[in-house]
mmCIF file of C-alpha atoms and ligand atoms in Angstrom:
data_model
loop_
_atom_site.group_PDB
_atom_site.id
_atom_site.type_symbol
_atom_site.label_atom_id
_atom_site.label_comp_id
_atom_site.label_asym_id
_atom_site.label_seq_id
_atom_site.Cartn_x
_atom_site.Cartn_y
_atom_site.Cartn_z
ATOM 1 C CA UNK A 1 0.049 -6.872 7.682
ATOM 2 C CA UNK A 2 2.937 -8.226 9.176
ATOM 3 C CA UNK A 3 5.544 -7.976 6.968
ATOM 4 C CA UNK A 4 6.322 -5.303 3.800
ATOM 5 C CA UNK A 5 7.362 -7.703 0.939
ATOM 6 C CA UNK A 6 6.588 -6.594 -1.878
ATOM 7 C CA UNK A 7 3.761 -4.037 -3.430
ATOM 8 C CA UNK A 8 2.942 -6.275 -6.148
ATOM 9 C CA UNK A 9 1.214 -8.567 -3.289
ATOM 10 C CA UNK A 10 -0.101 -5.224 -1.113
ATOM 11 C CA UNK A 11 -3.447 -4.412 -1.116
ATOM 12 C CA UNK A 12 -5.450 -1.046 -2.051
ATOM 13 C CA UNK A 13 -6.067 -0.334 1.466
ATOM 14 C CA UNK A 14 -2.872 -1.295 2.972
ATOM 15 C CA UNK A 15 -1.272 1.116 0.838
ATOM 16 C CA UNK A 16 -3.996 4.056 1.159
ATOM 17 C CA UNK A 17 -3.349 3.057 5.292
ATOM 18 C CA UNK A 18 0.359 3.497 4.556
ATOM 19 C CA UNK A 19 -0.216 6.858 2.918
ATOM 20 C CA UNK A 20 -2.777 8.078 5.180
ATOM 21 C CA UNK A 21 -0.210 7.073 8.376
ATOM 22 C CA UNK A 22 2.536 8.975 6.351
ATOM 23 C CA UNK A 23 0.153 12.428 6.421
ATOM 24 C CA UNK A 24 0.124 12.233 10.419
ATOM 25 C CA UNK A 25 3.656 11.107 10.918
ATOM 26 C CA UNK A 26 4.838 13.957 8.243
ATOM 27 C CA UNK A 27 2.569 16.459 10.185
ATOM 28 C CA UNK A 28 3.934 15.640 13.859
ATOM 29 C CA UNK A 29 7.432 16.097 11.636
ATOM 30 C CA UNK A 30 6.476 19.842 11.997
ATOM 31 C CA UNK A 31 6.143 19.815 15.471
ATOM 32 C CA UNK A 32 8.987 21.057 17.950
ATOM 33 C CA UNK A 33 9.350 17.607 19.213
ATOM 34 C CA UNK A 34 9.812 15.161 16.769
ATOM 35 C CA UNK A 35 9.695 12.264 18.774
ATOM 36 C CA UNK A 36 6.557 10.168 19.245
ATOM 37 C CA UNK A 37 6.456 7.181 21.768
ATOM 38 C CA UNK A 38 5.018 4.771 19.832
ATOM 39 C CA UNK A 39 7.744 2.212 19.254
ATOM 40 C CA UNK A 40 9.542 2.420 22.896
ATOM 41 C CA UNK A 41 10.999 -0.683 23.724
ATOM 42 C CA UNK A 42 11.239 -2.192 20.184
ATOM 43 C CA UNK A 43 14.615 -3.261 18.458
ATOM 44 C CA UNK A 44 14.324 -2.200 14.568
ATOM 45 C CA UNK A 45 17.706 -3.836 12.826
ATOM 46 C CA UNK A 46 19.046 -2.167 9.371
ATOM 47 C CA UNK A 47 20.585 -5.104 7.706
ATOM 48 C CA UNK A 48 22.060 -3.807 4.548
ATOM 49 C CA UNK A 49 24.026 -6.123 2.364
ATOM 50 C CA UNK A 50 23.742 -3.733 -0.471
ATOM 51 C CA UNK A 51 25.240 0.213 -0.392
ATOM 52 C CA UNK A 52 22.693 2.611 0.576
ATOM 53 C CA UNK A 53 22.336 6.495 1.714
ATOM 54 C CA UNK A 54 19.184 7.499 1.439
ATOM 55 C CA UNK A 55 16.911 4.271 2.575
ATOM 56 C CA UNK A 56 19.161 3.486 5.503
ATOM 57 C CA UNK A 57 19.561 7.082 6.998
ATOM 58 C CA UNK A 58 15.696 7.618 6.482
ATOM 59 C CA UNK A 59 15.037 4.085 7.961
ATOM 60 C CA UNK A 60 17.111 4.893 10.738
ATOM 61 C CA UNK A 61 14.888 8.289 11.489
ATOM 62 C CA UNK A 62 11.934 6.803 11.187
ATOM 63 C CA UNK A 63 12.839 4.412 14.049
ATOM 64 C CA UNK A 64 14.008 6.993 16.163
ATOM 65 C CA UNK A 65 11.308 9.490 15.568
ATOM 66 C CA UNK A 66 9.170 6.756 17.274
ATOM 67 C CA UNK A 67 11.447 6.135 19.455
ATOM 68 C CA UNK A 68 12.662 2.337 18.409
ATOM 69 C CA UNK A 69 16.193 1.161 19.267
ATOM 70 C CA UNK A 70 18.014 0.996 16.335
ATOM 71 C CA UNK A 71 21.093 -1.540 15.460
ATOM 72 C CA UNK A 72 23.018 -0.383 12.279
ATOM 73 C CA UNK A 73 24.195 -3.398 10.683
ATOM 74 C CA UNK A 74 26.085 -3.159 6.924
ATOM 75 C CA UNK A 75 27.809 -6.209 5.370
ATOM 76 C CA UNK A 76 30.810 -4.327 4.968
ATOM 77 C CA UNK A 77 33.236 -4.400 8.124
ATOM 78 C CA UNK A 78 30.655 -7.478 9.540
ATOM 79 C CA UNK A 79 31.812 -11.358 9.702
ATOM 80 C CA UNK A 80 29.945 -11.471 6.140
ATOM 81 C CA UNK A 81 33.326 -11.231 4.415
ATOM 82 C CA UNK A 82 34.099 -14.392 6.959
ATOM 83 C CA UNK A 83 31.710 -16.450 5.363
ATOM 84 C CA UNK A 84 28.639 -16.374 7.567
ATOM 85 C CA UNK A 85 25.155 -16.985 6.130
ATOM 86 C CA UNK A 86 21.786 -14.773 5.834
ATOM 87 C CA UNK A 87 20.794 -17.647 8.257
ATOM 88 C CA UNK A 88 23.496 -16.948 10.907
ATOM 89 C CA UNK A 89 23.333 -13.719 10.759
ATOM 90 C CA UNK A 90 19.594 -13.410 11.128
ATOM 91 C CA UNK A 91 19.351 -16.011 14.023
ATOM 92 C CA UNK A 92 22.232 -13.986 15.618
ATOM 93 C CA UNK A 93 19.614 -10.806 15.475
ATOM 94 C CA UNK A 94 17.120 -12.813 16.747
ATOM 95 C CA UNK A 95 19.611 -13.537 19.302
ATOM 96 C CA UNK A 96 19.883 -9.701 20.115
ATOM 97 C CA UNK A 97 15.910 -9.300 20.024
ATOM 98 C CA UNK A 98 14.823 -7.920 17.201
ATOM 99 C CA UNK A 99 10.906 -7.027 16.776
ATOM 100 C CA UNK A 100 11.678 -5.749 12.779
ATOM 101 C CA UNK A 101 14.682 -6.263 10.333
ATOM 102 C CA UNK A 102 15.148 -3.820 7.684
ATOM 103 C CA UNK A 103 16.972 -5.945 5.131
ATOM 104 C CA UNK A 104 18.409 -4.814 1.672
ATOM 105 C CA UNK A 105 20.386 -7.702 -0.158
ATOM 106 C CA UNK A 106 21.621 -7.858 -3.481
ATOM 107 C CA UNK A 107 19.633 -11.429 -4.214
ATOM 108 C CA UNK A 108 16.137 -10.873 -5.277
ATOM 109 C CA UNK A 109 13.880 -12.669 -2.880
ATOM 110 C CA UNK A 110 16.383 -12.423 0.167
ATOM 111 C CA UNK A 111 13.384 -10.830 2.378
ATOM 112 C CA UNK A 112 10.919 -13.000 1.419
ATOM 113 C CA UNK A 113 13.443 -15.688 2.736
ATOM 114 C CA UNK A 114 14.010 -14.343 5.635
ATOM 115 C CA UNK A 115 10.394 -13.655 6.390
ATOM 116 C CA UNK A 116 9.454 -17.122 5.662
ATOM 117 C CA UNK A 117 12.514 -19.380 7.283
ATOM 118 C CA UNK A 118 11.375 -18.990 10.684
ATOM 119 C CA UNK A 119 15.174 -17.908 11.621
ATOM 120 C CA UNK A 120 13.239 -14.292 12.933
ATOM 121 C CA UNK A 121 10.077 -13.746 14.328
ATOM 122 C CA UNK A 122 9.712 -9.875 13.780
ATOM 123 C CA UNK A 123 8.524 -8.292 11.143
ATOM 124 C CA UNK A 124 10.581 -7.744 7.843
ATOM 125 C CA UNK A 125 10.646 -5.075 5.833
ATOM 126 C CA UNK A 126 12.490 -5.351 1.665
ATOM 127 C CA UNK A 127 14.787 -2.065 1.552
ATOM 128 C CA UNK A 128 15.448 -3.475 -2.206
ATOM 129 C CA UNK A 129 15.828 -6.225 -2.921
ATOM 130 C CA UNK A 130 18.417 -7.188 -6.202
ATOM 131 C CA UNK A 131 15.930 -6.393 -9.066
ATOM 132 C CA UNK A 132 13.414 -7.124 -7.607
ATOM 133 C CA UNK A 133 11.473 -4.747 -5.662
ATOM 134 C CA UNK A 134 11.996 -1.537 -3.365
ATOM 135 C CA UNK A 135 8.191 -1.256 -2.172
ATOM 136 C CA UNK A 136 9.047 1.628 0.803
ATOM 137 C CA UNK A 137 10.441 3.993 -2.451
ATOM 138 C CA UNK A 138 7.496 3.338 -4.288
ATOM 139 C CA UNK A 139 5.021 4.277 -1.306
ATOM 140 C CA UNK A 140 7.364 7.502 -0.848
ATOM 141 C CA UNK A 141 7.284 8.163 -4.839
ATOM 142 C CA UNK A 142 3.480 7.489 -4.620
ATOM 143 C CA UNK A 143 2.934 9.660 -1.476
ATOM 144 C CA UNK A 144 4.910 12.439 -3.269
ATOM 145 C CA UNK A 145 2.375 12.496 -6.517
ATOM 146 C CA UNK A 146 -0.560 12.181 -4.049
ATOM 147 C CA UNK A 147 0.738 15.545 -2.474
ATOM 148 C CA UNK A 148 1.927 17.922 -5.449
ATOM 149 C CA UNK A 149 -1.644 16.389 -6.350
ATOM 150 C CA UNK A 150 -3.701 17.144 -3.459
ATOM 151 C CA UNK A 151 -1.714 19.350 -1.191
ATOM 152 C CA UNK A 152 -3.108 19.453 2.128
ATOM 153 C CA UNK A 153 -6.193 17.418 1.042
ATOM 154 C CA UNK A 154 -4.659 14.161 0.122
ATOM 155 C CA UNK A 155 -6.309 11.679 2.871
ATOM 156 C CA UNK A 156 -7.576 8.784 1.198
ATOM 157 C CA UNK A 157 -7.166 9.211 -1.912
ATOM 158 C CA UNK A 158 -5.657 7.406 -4.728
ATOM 159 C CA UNK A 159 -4.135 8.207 -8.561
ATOM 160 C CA UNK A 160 -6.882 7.314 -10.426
ATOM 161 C CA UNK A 161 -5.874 8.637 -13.865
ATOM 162 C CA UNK A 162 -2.524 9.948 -13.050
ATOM 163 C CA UNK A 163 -0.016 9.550 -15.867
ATOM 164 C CA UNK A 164 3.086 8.506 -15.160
ATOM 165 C CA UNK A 165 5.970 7.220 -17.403
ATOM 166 C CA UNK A 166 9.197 5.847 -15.920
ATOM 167 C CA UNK A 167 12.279 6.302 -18.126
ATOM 168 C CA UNK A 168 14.894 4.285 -18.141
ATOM 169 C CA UNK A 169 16.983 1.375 -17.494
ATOM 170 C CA UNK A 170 13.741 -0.534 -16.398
ATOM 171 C CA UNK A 171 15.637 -3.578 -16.397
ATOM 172 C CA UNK A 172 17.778 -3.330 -13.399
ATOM 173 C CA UNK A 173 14.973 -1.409 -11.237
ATOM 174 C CA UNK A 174 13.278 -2.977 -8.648
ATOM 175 C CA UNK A 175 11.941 0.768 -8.053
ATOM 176 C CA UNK A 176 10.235 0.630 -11.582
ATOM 177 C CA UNK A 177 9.126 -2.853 -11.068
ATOM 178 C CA UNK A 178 7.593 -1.480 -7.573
ATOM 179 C CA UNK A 179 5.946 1.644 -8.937
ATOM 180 C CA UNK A 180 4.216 -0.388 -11.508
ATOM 181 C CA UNK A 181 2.489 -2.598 -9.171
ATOM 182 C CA UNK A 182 2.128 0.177 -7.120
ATOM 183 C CA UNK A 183 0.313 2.562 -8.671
ATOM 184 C CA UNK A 184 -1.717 0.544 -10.890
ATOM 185 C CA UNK A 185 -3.184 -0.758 -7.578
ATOM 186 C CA UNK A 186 -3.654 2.811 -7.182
ATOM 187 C CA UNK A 187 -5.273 3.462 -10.532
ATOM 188 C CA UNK A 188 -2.687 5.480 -11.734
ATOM 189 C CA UNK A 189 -1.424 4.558 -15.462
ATOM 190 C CA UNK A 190 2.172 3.880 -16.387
ATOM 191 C CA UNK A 191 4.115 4.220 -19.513
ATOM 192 C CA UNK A 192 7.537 2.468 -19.441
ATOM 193 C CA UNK A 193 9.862 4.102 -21.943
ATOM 194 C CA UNK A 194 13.983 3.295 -22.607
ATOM 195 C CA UNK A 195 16.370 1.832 -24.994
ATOM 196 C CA UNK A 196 15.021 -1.811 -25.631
ATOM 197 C CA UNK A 197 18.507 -3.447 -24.326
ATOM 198 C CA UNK A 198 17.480 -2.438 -21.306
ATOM 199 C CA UNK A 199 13.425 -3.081 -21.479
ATOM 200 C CA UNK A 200 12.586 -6.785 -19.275
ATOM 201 C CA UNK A 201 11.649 -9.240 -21.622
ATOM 202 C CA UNK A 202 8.895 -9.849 -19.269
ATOM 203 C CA UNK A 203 7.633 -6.740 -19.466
ATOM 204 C CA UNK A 204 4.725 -7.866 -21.789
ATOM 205 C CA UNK A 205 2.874 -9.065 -18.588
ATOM 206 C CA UNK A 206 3.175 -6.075 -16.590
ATOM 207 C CA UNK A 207 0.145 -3.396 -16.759
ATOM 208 C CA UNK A 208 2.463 -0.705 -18.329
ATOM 209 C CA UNK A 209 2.793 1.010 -21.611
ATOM 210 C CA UNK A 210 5.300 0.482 -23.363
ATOM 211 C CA UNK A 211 7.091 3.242 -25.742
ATOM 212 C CA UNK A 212 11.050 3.178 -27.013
ATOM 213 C CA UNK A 213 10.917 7.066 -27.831
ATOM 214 C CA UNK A 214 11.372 9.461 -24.967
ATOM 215 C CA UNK A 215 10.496 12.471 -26.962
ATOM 216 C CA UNK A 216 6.817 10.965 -28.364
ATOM 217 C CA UNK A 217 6.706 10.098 -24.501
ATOM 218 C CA UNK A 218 7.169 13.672 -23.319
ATOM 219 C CA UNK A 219 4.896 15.346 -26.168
ATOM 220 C CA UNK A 220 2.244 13.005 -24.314
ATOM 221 C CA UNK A 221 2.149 14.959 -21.598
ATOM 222 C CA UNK A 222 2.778 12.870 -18.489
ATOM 223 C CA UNK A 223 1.815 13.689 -15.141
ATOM 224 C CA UNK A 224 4.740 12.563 -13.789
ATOM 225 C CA UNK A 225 8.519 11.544 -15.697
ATOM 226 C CA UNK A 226 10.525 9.284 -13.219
ATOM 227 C CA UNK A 227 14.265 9.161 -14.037
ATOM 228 C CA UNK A 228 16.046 5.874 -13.411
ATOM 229 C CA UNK A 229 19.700 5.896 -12.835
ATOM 230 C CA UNK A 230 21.539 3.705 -15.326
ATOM 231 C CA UNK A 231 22.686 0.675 -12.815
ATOM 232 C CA UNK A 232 26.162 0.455 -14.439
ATOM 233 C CA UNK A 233 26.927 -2.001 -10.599
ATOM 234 C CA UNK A 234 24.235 -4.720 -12.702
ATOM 235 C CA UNK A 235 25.598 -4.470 -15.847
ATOM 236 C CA UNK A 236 27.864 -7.180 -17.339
ATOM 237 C CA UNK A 237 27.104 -6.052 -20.967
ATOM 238 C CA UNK A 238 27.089 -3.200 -23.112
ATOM 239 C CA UNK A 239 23.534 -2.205 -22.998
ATOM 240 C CA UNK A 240 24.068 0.980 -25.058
ATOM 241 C CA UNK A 241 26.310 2.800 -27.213
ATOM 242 C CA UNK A 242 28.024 5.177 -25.011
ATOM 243 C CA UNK A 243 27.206 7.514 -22.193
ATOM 244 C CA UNK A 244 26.761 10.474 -24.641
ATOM 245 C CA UNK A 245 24.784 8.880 -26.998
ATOM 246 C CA UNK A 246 22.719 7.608 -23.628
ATOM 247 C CA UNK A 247 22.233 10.953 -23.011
ATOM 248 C CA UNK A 248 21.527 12.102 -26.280
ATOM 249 C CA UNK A 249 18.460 9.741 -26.853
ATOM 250 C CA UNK A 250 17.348 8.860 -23.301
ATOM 251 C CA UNK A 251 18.330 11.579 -20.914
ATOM 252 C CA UNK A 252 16.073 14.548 -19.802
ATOM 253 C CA UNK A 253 17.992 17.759 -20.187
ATOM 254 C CA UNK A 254 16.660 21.195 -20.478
ATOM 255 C CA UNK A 255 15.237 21.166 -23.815
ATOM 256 C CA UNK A 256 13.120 17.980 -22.755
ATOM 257 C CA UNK A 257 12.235 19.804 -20.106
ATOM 258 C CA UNK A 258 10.694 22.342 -21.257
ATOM 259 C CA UNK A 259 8.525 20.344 -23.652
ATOM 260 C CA UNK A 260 6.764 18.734 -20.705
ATOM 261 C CA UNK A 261 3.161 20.167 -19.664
ATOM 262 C CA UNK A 262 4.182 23.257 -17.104
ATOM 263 C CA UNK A 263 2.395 21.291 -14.491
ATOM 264 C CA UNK A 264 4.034 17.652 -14.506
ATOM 265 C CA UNK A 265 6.822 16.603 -12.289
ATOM 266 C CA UNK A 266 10.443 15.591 -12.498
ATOM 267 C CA UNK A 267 11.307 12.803 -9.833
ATOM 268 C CA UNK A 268 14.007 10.542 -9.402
ATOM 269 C CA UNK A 269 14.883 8.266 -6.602
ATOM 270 C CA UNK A 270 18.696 9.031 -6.339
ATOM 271 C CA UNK A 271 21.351 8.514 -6.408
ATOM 272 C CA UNK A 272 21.633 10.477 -9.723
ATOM 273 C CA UNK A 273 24.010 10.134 -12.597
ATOM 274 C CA UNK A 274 23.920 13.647 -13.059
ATOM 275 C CA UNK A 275 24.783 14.579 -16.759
ATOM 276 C CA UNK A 276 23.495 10.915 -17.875
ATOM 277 C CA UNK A 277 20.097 10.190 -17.284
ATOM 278 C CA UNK A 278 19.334 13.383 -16.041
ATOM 279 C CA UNK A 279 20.619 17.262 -16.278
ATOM 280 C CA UNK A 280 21.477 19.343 -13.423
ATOM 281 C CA UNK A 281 18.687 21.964 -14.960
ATOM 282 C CA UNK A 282 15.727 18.719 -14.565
ATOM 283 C CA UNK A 283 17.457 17.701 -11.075
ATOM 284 C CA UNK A 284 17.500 21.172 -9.580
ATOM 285 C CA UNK A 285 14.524 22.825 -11.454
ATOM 286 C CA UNK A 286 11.113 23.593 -9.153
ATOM 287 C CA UNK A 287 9.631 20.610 -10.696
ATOM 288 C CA UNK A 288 11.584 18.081 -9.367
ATOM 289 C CA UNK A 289 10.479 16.163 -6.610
ATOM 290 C CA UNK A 290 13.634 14.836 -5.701
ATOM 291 C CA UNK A 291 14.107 16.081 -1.910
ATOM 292 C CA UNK A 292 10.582 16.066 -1.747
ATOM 293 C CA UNK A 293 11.031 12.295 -2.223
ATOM 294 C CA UNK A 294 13.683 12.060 0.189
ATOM 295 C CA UNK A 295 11.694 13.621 2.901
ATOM 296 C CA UNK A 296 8.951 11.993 1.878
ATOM 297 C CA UNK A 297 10.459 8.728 2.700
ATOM 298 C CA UNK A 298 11.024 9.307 6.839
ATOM 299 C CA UNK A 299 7.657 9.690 7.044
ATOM 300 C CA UNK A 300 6.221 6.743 5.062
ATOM 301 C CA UNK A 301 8.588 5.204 6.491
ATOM 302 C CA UNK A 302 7.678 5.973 9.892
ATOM 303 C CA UNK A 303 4.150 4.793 9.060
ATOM 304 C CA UNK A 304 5.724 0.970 7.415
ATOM 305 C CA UNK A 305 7.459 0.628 10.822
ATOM 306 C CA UNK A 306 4.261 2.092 12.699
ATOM 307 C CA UNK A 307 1.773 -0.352 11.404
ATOM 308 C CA UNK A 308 3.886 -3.369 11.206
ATOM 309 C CA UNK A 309 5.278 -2.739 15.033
ATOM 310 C CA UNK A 310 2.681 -0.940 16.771
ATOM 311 C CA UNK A 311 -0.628 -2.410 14.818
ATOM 312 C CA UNK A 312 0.528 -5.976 16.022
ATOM 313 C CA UNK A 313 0.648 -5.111 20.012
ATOM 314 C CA UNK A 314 -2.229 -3.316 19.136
ATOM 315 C CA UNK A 315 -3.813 -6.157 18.295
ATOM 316 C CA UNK A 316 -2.527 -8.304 21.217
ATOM 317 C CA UNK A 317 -3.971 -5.486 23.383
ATOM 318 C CA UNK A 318 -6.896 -5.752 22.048
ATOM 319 C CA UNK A 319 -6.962 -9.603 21.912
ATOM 320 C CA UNK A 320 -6.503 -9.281 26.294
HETATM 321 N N1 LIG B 1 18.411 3.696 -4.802
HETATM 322 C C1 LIG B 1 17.508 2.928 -5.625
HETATM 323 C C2 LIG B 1 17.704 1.449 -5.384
HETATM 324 O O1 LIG B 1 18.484 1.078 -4.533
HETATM 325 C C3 LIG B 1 17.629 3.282 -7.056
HETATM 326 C C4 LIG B 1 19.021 3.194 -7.606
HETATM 327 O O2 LIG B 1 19.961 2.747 -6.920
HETATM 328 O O3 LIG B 1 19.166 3.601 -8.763
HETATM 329 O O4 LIG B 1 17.066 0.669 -6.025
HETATM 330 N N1 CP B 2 16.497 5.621 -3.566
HETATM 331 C C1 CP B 2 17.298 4.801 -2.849
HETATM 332 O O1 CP B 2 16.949 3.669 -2.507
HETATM 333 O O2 CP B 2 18.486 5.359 -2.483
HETATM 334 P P1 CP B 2 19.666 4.624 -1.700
HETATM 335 O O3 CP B 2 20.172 3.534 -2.612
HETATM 336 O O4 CP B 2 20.682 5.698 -1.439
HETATM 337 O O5 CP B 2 19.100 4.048 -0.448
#
């Protein structure tokens, strides 16, 4: 694997790898030193064209913890607002010596670009990319069913028969679009549920249920309900009513919640709309995954930047 795309292209085993890594990075996360030496001397770059807390900061960690350099780089306060191309700006990294870029860009297919123009040589890695994809949160979101799952035992296993239905405004999502792949390369099965304004036209090819009630969707009994925040930043339309009557119809709040199966979790991959698509009795209730999730995401991200960085001199090593 050189570079992490997509999930829709990633294979069974890369993922389970991915995982697996993730168990042994998040257990040396519980060791006094955090640090591991595995990616000294490497540049990792965090090239974010698009707004970002969580995927950046936990990006950022996960360099560190293995020791990478790390060069922050956001479109805002850069020569971007001068004019300068994805080109320019990625042969001026190259420039500075960068073995991965971390890019997030509001154009779908921006990292595949860059992966394939031969302006870098690292590795690349899609933070999310427009609506297309956002394959690190669905390896964290995956990793995080795997463990309320399994617990301690979750090595190599997949989701074979896990149920999970995302809710939502599936349209704008790359992290629906991601899960989907995702975990039905997993073996998990997914129910896509959400006003059908906001339901891809597309979505006919996709291996996903499709339901336009969220309460026939609860009384299912999912394994899993994944929130989406409404992306009001991609809408140039009025996709729905009005944010109560959003609520009212598409929103989990505590009644909802309690006519879920005691066992099945609440997750979300932030930021939340809290009081839209979700209420703060879902968001902060023992079911919901959400920190769990953001946690989660150092140390699969630890293992992306792991395999993709240390696998290949690895390999070179190995090659001598
Ligand atoms: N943070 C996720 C993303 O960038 C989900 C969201 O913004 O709603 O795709
Ligand atoms: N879940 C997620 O990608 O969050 P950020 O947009 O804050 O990175």
């Amino acid at each position: 694997m050189r570079h992490l795309l997509d999930t829709k292209t990633l294979s069974r085993e890369d993922a389970l790898r991915i995982l697996d890594v993730a168990e042994d990075m998040a257990d040396a996360q519980q060791r006094e030193v955090k640090k591991l030496p595995a990616l000294r001397g490497k540049t990792v770059v965090n090239l974010f064209f698009e707004d970002s807390t969580r995927t950046r900061i936990s990006f950022e960690a996960a360099a560190k913890r293995l020791s990478a350099d790390v060069i922050n780089f956001s479109a805002k306060g850069s020569s971007v607002s001068k004019g300068e191309s994805l080109q320019d700006t990625a042969q001026t990294l190259q420039a500075m010596g960068a073995d991965a870029v971390v890019i997030r860009h509001g154009a779908s297919g921006a990292p595949r670009t860059l992966a394939t123009s031969g302006w870098i040589t690292g590795s690349v890695l899609n933070a999310g990319d427009g609506t297309h994809e956002h394959p690190t949160q669905a390896l964290l979101d995956a990793y995080s069913m795997r463990k309320r799952r399994y617990g301690a035992d979750s090595r190599g296993r997949d989701l074979e028969g896990f149920r999970v239905t995302v809710v939502g405004d599936i349209l704008h999502s790359r992290v629906a679009r991601s899960n989907v792949w995702l975990l039905n390369t997993l073996g998990a099965e997914v129910t896509l549920v959400g006003p059908p304004t906001l339901i891809p036209q597309d979505v006919t090819a996709w291996p996903a249920r499709i339901l336009f009630d969220l309460d026939e969707a609860i009384a299912d009994g999912p394994d899993a309900l994944m929130m989406l925040r409404i992306q009001l930043e991609r809408m140039n339309a009025a996709y729905f009513p009005n944010e109560r009557e959003y609520t009212r119809t598409w929103g989990l709040d505590a009644d909802r919640l309690a006519a879920l199966p005691a066992d099945s979790i609440v997750m979300h991959p932030g930021p939340m709309n809290r009081g839209l698509e979700i209420s703060a009795d879902a968001a902060d209730s023992p079911r919901s995954t959400v920190l769990e999730q953001v946690a989660n995401g150092v140390s699969v991200r630890m293992a992306a930047l792991y395999l993709l960085l240390a696998g290949e001199r690895n390999e070179k090593e190995d090659a001598r």
